[in-house]
């Protein structure tokens, strides 16, 4: 199944019946799948909005009404959604937003890239806030993480971003959809706008004119973010047990890096891979632990160096951290990456 | 003693913060009265704008969800699609609906989205301090059209309601004013009609309400009401612009 279709099918299996979006390559197969599939469901709603701005605001409306709702886009469209994502964060509304990232800045191109890491993990719009950001690296994971994204969004009342790229969106792989069970933790949406039947009117708003109260709201969000940082860190390790050098990469870059690690292992180099799956919350503690026994780090990203900043924050000044990036939609081969890994490794005489 | 005038159930016991003579207070009351009279309070969801009426949710006692500036009709679309049997309305200023939110408004109307937009035309940006709005009249002084609005420099006052009437999805569009008791009564009827059209599932309805902003017009309330009569209504004629419930009327 194609990655973009996997996202759509997974969303429907997770109980999402509302999709609002605007076409942009390389993710068009998601809205196309949604249009066909949701029209067959009696409670399904698909709208091709007039813009990403409109789409994200339809998402806000749907979310206010208490339903599971999703939008998807790619980099330039995600930029347009940022105002709405800031509102989702402020209003504490659950929503799932998929970014099949492409080369940028500007119109850039339609090739796979990871250049929206900062935008996704730092909030992206105005104000002090975070989104949960999940980075799949296969179609199977696109399915699992998309389904999980809806649960996380509901549990924490937060926008969840699936940050993938054009490669994952276009790639075809066999997928087994897990059975979706609603987690027990889900409490009823007693905050949703449904009409004030037998109760006073309910208000969902983000305007808080009194700075002291706005500060309080910010701290409330912060405490939620701290809970998420404690509980929702996700990552994969590969051959790190005896490793003297660790490669850190996410998403498509991690797939390439895995191939590269296997190649250098064949040459007898003790190299492993850490793949952050949740980009926010970032697996900082895992890196700190790893830094106690591994002295050489190599970060590879399909951008000019974004996640590497989080690695530097985690490891501090002592970390011997090297970076290699290919921005602009260029996808290097495992061979290219393996050569750079082994040259660092050998130079260090590990 | 017989009670002949009281606070509508749909209004909270909170004094309005609007300036003296502002049309928002009158319109809020009309909306609350209509919702009460139609028995819709328990199924109503309102969407206030960014604008002077952003605090509308402190006054209305039914469910309200805040919208980013201009995106009210898109947000209401999401709400209404999720809850098709509720009454969903937006409350938007002229800057909100006819400048930053024009695209959303036109496409919501064009989709025949079954919501009602209340479009408060006060010929300026009230909240941000009286800047030029898309509805500011030619020659009208505002803080960003000093010396008066000039068409070829600043653009012409836009007739959004007439534009929306051209979309096949719009069902009912009327322009009213709240500058006199007669016009206030007509406005109430128009709001009721808009809500009825929505509850009957006929498509997009919009009531444009010409409303005084004495503060930014730098007039007394009385002068503001007269200025609406003499100037605004000349450019923005009142009346039904489109009504699909009456064949042959409108455009
Ligand atoms: C994206 C964005 N841009 C600008 C603003 C600032 N802003 C708030 S209300 C407003 C215009 C208000 O005018 P109008 O819509 O005519 O409503 P009124 O206050 O006159 O009732 C503006 C520009 C904002 N809140 N958001
Ligand atoms: S500034 Fe104008 S629109 Fe705003 S409250 Fe005052 S009179 Fe009303």
Coordinates of C-alpha atoms in Angstrom, one line a residue, chain A residues 18 20 45-51 53-54 57-58 60-62 64-65 67 83-84 87 91 192-207 209, chain B residues 9 12 41-46 54-55 57-58 61-69 71 74-79 81-83 86 103-105 107-108 111 113 127:
Chain A
X18 CA -13.8 14.3 9.1
X20 CA -10.5 18.8 5.5
X45 CA -17.3 14.2 5.8
X46 CA -14.7 15.2 3.2
X47 CA -14.2 18.8 2.2
X48 CA -11.7 20.1 -0.3
X49 CA -11.2 23.5 1.2
X50 CA -10.4 26.7 -0.7
X51 CA -7.0 26.9 1.1
X53 CA -6.1 28.3 6.0
X54 CA -9.7 27.3 5.5
X57 CA -10.1 26.2 10.6
X58 CA -12.6 23.5 9.6
X60 CA -10.7 23.6 14.6
X61 CA -14.5 23.6 14.1
X62 CA -14.8 19.9 13.9
X64 CA -14.6 21.9 18.9
X65 CA -17.6 19.7 18.2
X67 CA -15.1 14.6 16.6
X83 CA -2.0 30.2 12.6
X84 CA -4.6 27.5 13.1
X87 CA -5.1 28.2 18.0
X91 CA -7.7 26.2 22.8
X192 CA -17.0 20.1 23.4
X193 CA -19.5 22.5 21.9
X194 CA -22.7 20.5 21.4
X195 CA -25.4 23.0 22.3
X196 CA -26.2 24.0 25.9
X197 CA -28.8 21.4 26.6
X198 CA -29.7 21.6 30.3
X199 CA -26.5 23.4 31.2
X200 CA -25.0 26.9 30.9
X201 CA -23.3 27.9 27.7
X202 CA -19.8 26.6 27.2
X203 CA -17.0 28.7 25.8
X204 CA -13.9 27.7 24.0
X205 CA -11.6 30.7 23.7
X206 CA -8.0 31.7 23.7
X207 CA -8.3 35.4 24.3
X209 CA -6.6 39.8 28.2
Chain B
X9 CA -32.6 33.7 28.6
X12 CA -25.9 36.4 30.6
X41 CA -30.8 28.0 22.8
X42 CA -30.0 24.4 23.6
X43 CA -28.9 23.6 20.1
X44 CA -27.1 26.9 19.3
X45 CA -23.3 27.2 18.7
X46 CA -22.1 30.7 18.0
X54 CA -14.7 39.0 20.4
X55 CA -16.1 39.0 23.9
X57 CA -19.1 34.8 24.6
X58 CA -19.3 36.7 27.8
X61 CA -25.4 32.0 27.3
X62 CA -25.1 29.3 24.8
X63 CA -22.1 27.4 23.4
X64 CA -19.5 29.6 21.7
X65 CA -16.2 28.8 20.0
X66 CA -13.7 31.5 19.2
X67 CA -12.4 31.9 15.7
X68 CA -9.1 33.3 14.4
X69 CA -9.6 36.6 12.6
X71 CA -11.9 32.3 9.6
X74 CA -14.6 27.9 7.8
X75 CA -14.6 27.1 11.5
X76 CA -18.4 27.1 11.5
X77 CA -18.3 24.7 8.5
X78 CA -16.3 22.2 10.6
X79 CA -18.8 22.6 13.5
X81 CA -20.6 19.3 9.4
X82 CA -19.9 17.5 12.7
X83 CA -23.3 18.6 14.2
X86 CA -27.5 22.4 15.5
X103 CA -12.1 33.7 0.6
X104 CA -13.6 31.7 3.4
X105 CA -16.8 33.6 3.3
X107 CA -16.4 29.6 -0.5
X108 CA -18.6 28.8 2.5
X111 CA -20.7 25.4 -0.8
X113 CA -22.9 25.6 3.9
X127 CA -11.3 47.0 17.8

